[in-house]
Each structure stands twice: as C-alpha cells, then as structure tokens.
Amino acid sequence: MALNLNKNLKLYYSIKEVAEMFDLNESTLRYWETEFPYLKPKTSGPAKVRQYTEKDIEQIRLIHNLVKVRGFKLAAAKKIINSNRDGADRTADMIQRLTSVREDLQALKRQLDGLQ
C-alpha cells in the first residue's frame, strides 16, 4: 500500500482555525450551530472547547456558500439544504473547484507576466 502524502493528518480544528478558513467571526460559527442542527462540533473538557472535524468543515463550507457567497438568508439556506441537500453540496463543491482553478490561473498569469 502506497503512502498518501496529500492526506490531511489533523483530526480536529479549533473554532479560531475554522473561522480563519472562511474569514468569519467565531461568534458567527457559534450562531450557525444554533440555526443548523446538523452542525454540532465535538466539545471537550470543562470549558466545552469546540473541535471541528473535516465533516463539520464541509457543513460550514455549504452554509458559507449559501449565506455569504450566494447571499441567501439563513431561513432560505436551511430550506435549500433540507429540500435539496445533494444539489446544494454539488454546487458548493463546484464553486470551490472553480475558485481553486481561478487562483491557479491567476498565479500562472503572474508567472508569465514576470517572464516578459
């Protein structure tokens, strides 16, 4: 069996790390946890420190796409997720891929501009 070097070895992320990933306030993530019942990060210790898994981050990515990127209100985002979860997931994945391609193309353009 080959060693997978691209595999993310981190199991849990702090609320601060997740907030930075999506350029959100930590309070926004805590609020989303109250609004979206399937978004429940693991809590540990007496201080109830939140620990987000990759699955939690995917849920946040979907909510972020609907609310912050596409501009839906929270009620509309909940309705979309509840009625067409697979379609919303695919749309969020596609937007993430397109954003990544755009960043790669911009980096390539900067490299080409540097050659001239």
mmCIF file with all atom_site columns, C-alpha atoms in Angstrom:
data_model
loop_
_atom_site.group_PDB
_atom_site.id
_atom_site.type_symbol
_atom_site.label_atom_id
_atom_site.label_alt_id
_atom_site.label_comp_id
_atom_site.label_asym_id
_atom_site.label_entity_id
_atom_site.label_seq_id
_atom_site.pdbx_PDB_ins_code
_atom_site.Cartn_x
_atom_site.Cartn_y
_atom_site.Cartn_z
_atom_site.occupancy
_atom_site.B_iso_or_equiv
_atom_site.pdbx_formal_charge
_atom_site.auth_seq_id
_atom_site.auth_comp_id
_atom_site.auth_asym_id
_atom_site.auth_atom_id
_atom_site.pdbx_PDB_model_num
ATOM 1   C CA . MET A 1 1   ? 0.000   0.000  0.000   1.00 0.00 ? 1   MET A CA 1
ATOM 2   C CA . ALA A 1 2   ? 1.399   3.395  -1.019  1.00 0.00 ? 2   ALA A CA 1
ATOM 3   C CA . LEU A 1 3   ? 1.787   6.251  1.429   1.00 0.00 ? 3   LEU A CA 1
ATOM 4   C CA . ASN A 1 4   ? -0.672  9.062  0.746   1.00 0.00 ? 4   ASN A CA 1
ATOM 5   C CA . LEU A 1 5   ? 1.241   12.304 1.285   1.00 0.00 ? 5   LEU A CA 1
ATOM 6   C CA . ASN A 1 6   ? -1.743  14.507 0.415   1.00 0.00 ? 6   ASN A CA 1
ATOM 7   C CA . LYS A 1 7   ? -3.825  13.195 3.292   1.00 0.00 ? 7   LYS A CA 1
ATOM 8   C CA . ASN A 1 8   ? -4.566  15.754 5.976   1.00 0.00 ? 8   ASN A CA 1
ATOM 9   C CA . LEU A 1 9   ? -3.280  14.366 9.268   1.00 0.00 ? 9   LEU A CA 1
ATOM 10  C CA . LYS A 1 10  ? -5.128  16.816 11.509  1.00 0.00 ? 10  LYS A CA 1
ATOM 11  C CA . LEU A 1 11  ? -8.290  15.342 13.021  1.00 0.00 ? 11  LEU A CA 1
ATOM 12  C CA . TYR A 1 12  ? -9.710  18.373 14.822  1.00 0.00 ? 12  TYR A CA 1
ATOM 13  C CA . TYR A 1 13  ? -9.647  22.115 14.212  1.00 0.00 ? 13  TYR A CA 1
ATOM 14  C CA . SER A 1 14  ? -10.302 24.873 16.728  1.00 0.00 ? 14  SER A CA 1
ATOM 15  C CA . ILE A 1 15  ? -13.054 27.406 16.234  1.00 0.00 ? 15  ILE A CA 1
ATOM 16  C CA . LYS A 1 16  ? -10.380 30.043 15.572  1.00 0.00 ? 16  LYS A CA 1
ATOM 17  C CA . GLU A 1 17  ? -8.819  27.960 12.779  1.00 0.00 ? 17  GLU A CA 1
ATOM 18  C CA . VAL A 1 18  ? -12.192 27.304 11.155  1.00 0.00 ? 18  VAL A CA 1
ATOM 19  C CA . ALA A 1 19  ? -13.211 30.960 11.417  1.00 0.00 ? 19  ALA A CA 1
ATOM 20  C CA . GLU A 1 20  ? -9.968  31.957 9.675   1.00 0.00 ? 20  GLU A CA 1
ATOM 21  C CA . MET A 1 21  ? -10.547 29.379 6.911   1.00 0.00 ? 21  MET A CA 1
ATOM 22  C CA . PHE A 1 22  ? -13.807 31.080 5.961   1.00 0.00 ? 22  PHE A CA 1
ATOM 23  C CA . ASP A 1 23  ? -12.952 34.648 7.020   1.00 0.00 ? 23  ASP A CA 1
ATOM 24  C CA . LEU A 1 24  ? -15.747 34.610 9.614   1.00 0.00 ? 24  LEU A CA 1
ATOM 25  C CA . ASN A 1 25  ? -16.098 35.680 13.226  1.00 0.00 ? 25  ASN A CA 1
ATOM 26  C CA . GLU A 1 26  ? -16.106 32.919 15.812  1.00 0.00 ? 26  GLU A CA 1
ATOM 27  C CA . SER A 1 27  ? -19.476 34.235 17.002  1.00 0.00 ? 27  SER A CA 1
ATOM 28  C CA . THR A 1 28  ? -20.891 33.625 13.509  1.00 0.00 ? 28  THR A CA 1
ATOM 29  C CA . LEU A 1 29  ? -19.892 29.959 13.717  1.00 0.00 ? 29  LEU A CA 1
ATOM 30  C CA . ARG A 1 30  ? -21.444 29.636 17.169  1.00 0.00 ? 30  ARG A CA 1
ATOM 31  C CA . TYR A 1 31  ? -24.650 31.220 15.869  1.00 0.00 ? 31  TYR A CA 1
ATOM 32  C CA . TRP A 1 32  ? -24.764 28.897 12.872  1.00 0.00 ? 32  TRP A CA 1
ATOM 33  C CA . GLU A 1 33  ? -24.528 25.961 15.296  1.00 0.00 ? 33  GLU A CA 1
ATOM 34  C CA . THR A 1 34  ? -27.794 27.119 16.872  1.00 0.00 ? 34  THR A CA 1
ATOM 35  C CA . GLU A 1 35  ? -29.505 27.590 13.491  1.00 0.00 ? 35  GLU A CA 1
ATOM 36  C CA . PHE A 1 36  ? -28.351 24.402 11.733  1.00 0.00 ? 36  PHE A CA 1
ATOM 37  C CA . PRO A 1 37  ? -28.943 21.345 13.934  1.00 0.00 ? 37  PRO A CA 1
ATOM 38  C CA . TYR A 1 38  ? -26.621 19.060 11.947  1.00 0.00 ? 38  TYR A CA 1
ATOM 39  C CA . LEU A 1 39  ? -23.663 21.357 12.654  1.00 0.00 ? 39  LEU A CA 1
ATOM 40  C CA . LYS A 1 40  ? -22.535 20.079 16.036  1.00 0.00 ? 40  LYS A CA 1
ATOM 41  C CA . PRO A 1 41  ? -18.772 20.074 16.642  1.00 0.00 ? 41  PRO A CA 1
ATOM 42  C CA . LYS A 1 42  ? -17.359 17.876 19.345  1.00 0.00 ? 42  LYS A CA 1
ATOM 43  C CA . THR A 1 43  ? -16.834 19.643 22.664  1.00 0.00 ? 43  THR A CA 1
ATOM 44  C CA . SER A 1 44  ? -14.242 18.594 25.205  1.00 0.00 ? 44  SER A CA 1
ATOM 45  C CA . GLY A 1 45  ? -13.202 19.486 28.703  1.00 0.00 ? 45  GLY A CA 1
ATOM 46  C CA . PRO A 1 46  ? -14.997 21.537 31.301  1.00 0.00 ? 46  PRO A CA 1
ATOM 47  C CA . ALA A 1 47  ? -14.615 24.665 29.144  1.00 0.00 ? 47  ALA A CA 1
ATOM 48  C CA . LYS A 1 48  ? -16.542 22.969 26.286  1.00 0.00 ? 48  LYS A CA 1
ATOM 49  C CA . VAL A 1 49  ? -13.834 23.696 23.722  1.00 0.00 ? 49  VAL A CA 1
ATOM 50  C CA . ARG A 1 50  ? -15.196 23.130 20.224  1.00 0.00 ? 50  ARG A CA 1
ATOM 51  C CA . GLN A 1 51  ? -13.346 20.658 17.997  1.00 0.00 ? 51  GLN A CA 1
ATOM 52  C CA . TYR A 1 52  ? -14.362 20.674 14.346  1.00 0.00 ? 52  TYR A CA 1
ATOM 53  C CA . THR A 1 53  ? -13.827 17.636 12.120  1.00 0.00 ? 53  THR A CA 1
ATOM 54  C CA . GLU A 1 54  ? -13.497 17.595 8.326   1.00 0.00 ? 54  GLU A CA 1
ATOM 55  C CA . LYS A 1 55  ? -17.196 16.675 8.169   1.00 0.00 ? 55  LYS A CA 1
ATOM 56  C CA . ASP A 1 56  ? -18.080 19.753 10.236  1.00 0.00 ? 56  ASP A CA 1
ATOM 57  C CA . ILE A 1 57  ? -15.943 21.908 7.950   1.00 0.00 ? 57  ILE A CA 1
ATOM 58  C CA . GLU A 1 58  ? -17.785 20.552 4.905   1.00 0.00 ? 58  GLU A CA 1
ATOM 59  C CA . GLN A 1 59  ? -21.092 21.514 6.572   1.00 0.00 ? 59  GLN A CA 1
ATOM 60  C CA . ILE A 1 60  ? -19.738 25.012 7.230   1.00 0.00 ? 60  ILE A CA 1
ATOM 61  C CA . ARG A 1 61  ? -18.489 25.252 3.634   1.00 0.00 ? 61  ARG A CA 1
ATOM 62  C CA . LEU A 1 62  ? -22.011 24.509 2.402   1.00 0.00 ? 62  LEU A CA 1
ATOM 63  C CA . ILE A 1 63  ? -23.613 27.064 4.730   1.00 0.00 ? 63  ILE A CA 1
ATOM 64  C CA . HIS A 1 64  ? -20.938 29.650 3.903   1.00 0.00 ? 64  HIS A CA 1
ATOM 65  C CA . ASN A 1 65  ? -21.536 29.130 0.187   1.00 0.00 ? 65  ASN A CA 1
ATOM 66  C CA . LEU A 1 66  ? -25.263 29.666 0.520   1.00 0.00 ? 66  LEU A CA 1
ATOM 67  C CA . VAL A 1 67  ? -25.197 32.556 3.002   1.00 0.00 ? 67  VAL A CA 1
ATOM 68  C CA . LYS A 1 68  ? -22.010 34.505 2.341   1.00 0.00 ? 68  LYS A CA 1
ATOM 69  C CA . VAL A 1 69  ? -21.194 33.706 -1.294  1.00 0.00 ? 69  VAL A CA 1
ATOM 70  C CA . ARG A 1 70  ? -24.653 33.422 -2.827  1.00 0.00 ? 70  ARG A CA 1
ATOM 71  C CA . GLY A 1 71  ? -26.395 35.849 -0.440  1.00 0.00 ? 71  GLY A CA 1
ATOM 72  C CA . PHE A 1 72  ? -29.258 33.715 0.865   1.00 0.00 ? 72  PHE A CA 1
ATOM 73  C CA . LYS A 1 73  ? -30.854 34.481 4.217   1.00 0.00 ? 73  LYS A CA 1
ATOM 74  C CA . LEU A 1 74  ? -30.445 31.805 6.893   1.00 0.00 ? 74  LEU A CA 1
ATOM 75  C CA . ALA A 1 75  ? -34.060 30.648 6.545   1.00 0.00 ? 75  ALA A CA 1
ATOM 76  C CA . ALA A 1 76  ? -33.647 30.226 2.789   1.00 0.00 ? 76  ALA A CA 1
ATOM 77  C CA . ALA A 1 77  ? -30.344 28.393 3.256   1.00 0.00 ? 77  ALA A CA 1
ATOM 78  C CA . LYS A 1 78  ? -31.994 25.982 5.711   1.00 0.00 ? 78  LYS A CA 1
ATOM 79  C CA . LYS A 1 79  ? -34.835 25.385 3.251   1.00 0.00 ? 79  LYS A CA 1
ATOM 80  C CA . ILE A 1 80  ? -32.428 24.692 0.385   1.00 0.00 ? 80  ILE A CA 1
ATOM 81  C CA . ILE A 1 81  ? -30.341 22.312 2.484   1.00 0.00 ? 81  ILE A CA 1
ATOM 82  C CA . ASN A 1 82  ? -33.401 20.462 3.780   1.00 0.00 ? 82  ASN A CA 1
ATOM 83  C CA . SER A 1 83  ? -35.105 20.148 0.406   1.00 0.00 ? 83  SER A CA 1
ATOM 84  C CA . ASN A 1 84  ? -32.137 19.515 -1.896  1.00 0.00 ? 84  ASN A CA 1
ATOM 85  C CA . ARG A 1 85  ? -29.092 18.581 0.152   1.00 0.00 ? 85  ARG A CA 1
ATOM 86  C CA . ASP A 1 86  ? -27.267 16.786 -2.681  1.00 0.00 ? 86  ASP A CA 1
ATOM 87  C CA . GLY A 1 87  ? -27.759 19.639 -5.122  1.00 0.00 ? 87  GLY A CA 1
ATOM 88  C CA . ALA A 1 88  ? -26.532 22.189 -2.583  1.00 0.00 ? 88  ALA A CA 1
ATOM 89  C CA . ASP A 1 89  ? -23.475 20.008 -1.832  1.00 0.00 ? 89  ASP A CA 1
ATOM 90  C CA . ARG A 1 90  ? -22.608 19.680 -5.517  1.00 0.00 ? 90  ARG A CA 1
ATOM 91  C CA . THR A 1 91  ? -22.990 23.411 -6.072  1.00 0.00 ? 91  THR A CA 1
ATOM 92  C CA . ALA A 1 92  ? -20.706 24.200 -3.126  1.00 0.00 ? 92  ALA A CA 1
ATOM 93  C CA . ASP A 1 93  ? -18.118 21.702 -4.405  1.00 0.00 ? 93  ASP A CA 1
ATOM 94  C CA . MET A 1 94  ? -18.247 23.192 -7.892  1.00 0.00 ? 94  MET A CA 1
ATOM 95  C CA . ILE A 1 95  ? -17.778 26.735 -6.591  1.00 0.00 ? 95  ILE A CA 1
ATOM 96  C CA . GLN A 1 96  ? -14.801 25.585 -4.510  1.00 0.00 ? 96  GLN A CA 1
ATOM 97  C CA . ARG A 1 97  ? -13.208 23.904 -7.539  1.00 0.00 ? 97  ARG A CA 1
ATOM 98  C CA . LEU A 1 98  ? -13.785 26.921 -9.767  1.00 0.00 ? 98  LEU A CA 1
ATOM 99  C CA . THR A 1 99  ? -12.283 29.223 -7.148  1.00 0.00 ? 99  THR A CA 1
ATOM 100 C CA . SER A 1 100 ? -9.236  26.978 -6.953  1.00 0.00 ? 100 SER A CA 1
ATOM 101 C CA . VAL A 1 101 ? -8.863  26.952 -10.740 1.00 0.00 ? 101 VAL A CA 1
ATOM 102 C CA . ARG A 1 102 ? -9.153  30.754 -10.831 1.00 0.00 ? 102 ARG A CA 1
ATOM 103 C CA . GLU A 1 103 ? -6.400  31.080 -8.202  1.00 0.00 ? 103 GLU A CA 1
ATOM 104 C CA . ASP A 1 104 ? -4.169  28.696 -10.163 1.00 0.00 ? 104 ASP A CA 1
ATOM 105 C CA . LEU A 1 105 ? -4.750  30.642 -13.378 1.00 0.00 ? 105 LEU A CA 1
ATOM 106 C CA . GLN A 1 106 ? -4.002  33.941 -11.648 1.00 0.00 ? 106 GLN A CA 1
ATOM 107 C CA . ALA A 1 107 ? -0.739  32.513 -10.288 1.00 0.00 ? 107 ALA A CA 1
ATOM 108 C CA . LEU A 1 108 ? 0.175   31.256 -13.752 1.00 0.00 ? 108 LEU A CA 1
ATOM 109 C CA . LYS A 1 109 ? -0.584  34.686 -15.238 1.00 0.00 ? 109 LYS A CA 1
ATOM 110 C CA . ARG A 1 110 ? 1.675   36.336 -12.654 1.00 0.00 ? 110 ARG A CA 1
ATOM 111 C CA . GLN A 1 111 ? 4.471   33.920 -13.571 1.00 0.00 ? 111 GLN A CA 1
ATOM 112 C CA . LEU A 1 112 ? 4.015   34.617 -17.278 1.00 0.00 ? 112 LEU A CA 1
ATOM 113 C CA . ASP A 1 113 ? 3.952   38.371 -16.679 1.00 0.00 ? 113 ASP A CA 1
ATOM 114 C CA . GLY A 1 114 ? 7.246   38.015 -14.819 1.00 0.00 ? 114 GLY A CA 1
ATOM 115 C CA . LEU A 1 115 ? 8.885   36.426 -17.884 1.00 0.00 ? 115 LEU A CA 1
ATOM 116 C CA . GLN A 1 116 ? 8.218   39.407 -20.134 1.00 0.00 ? 116 GLN A CA 1
#
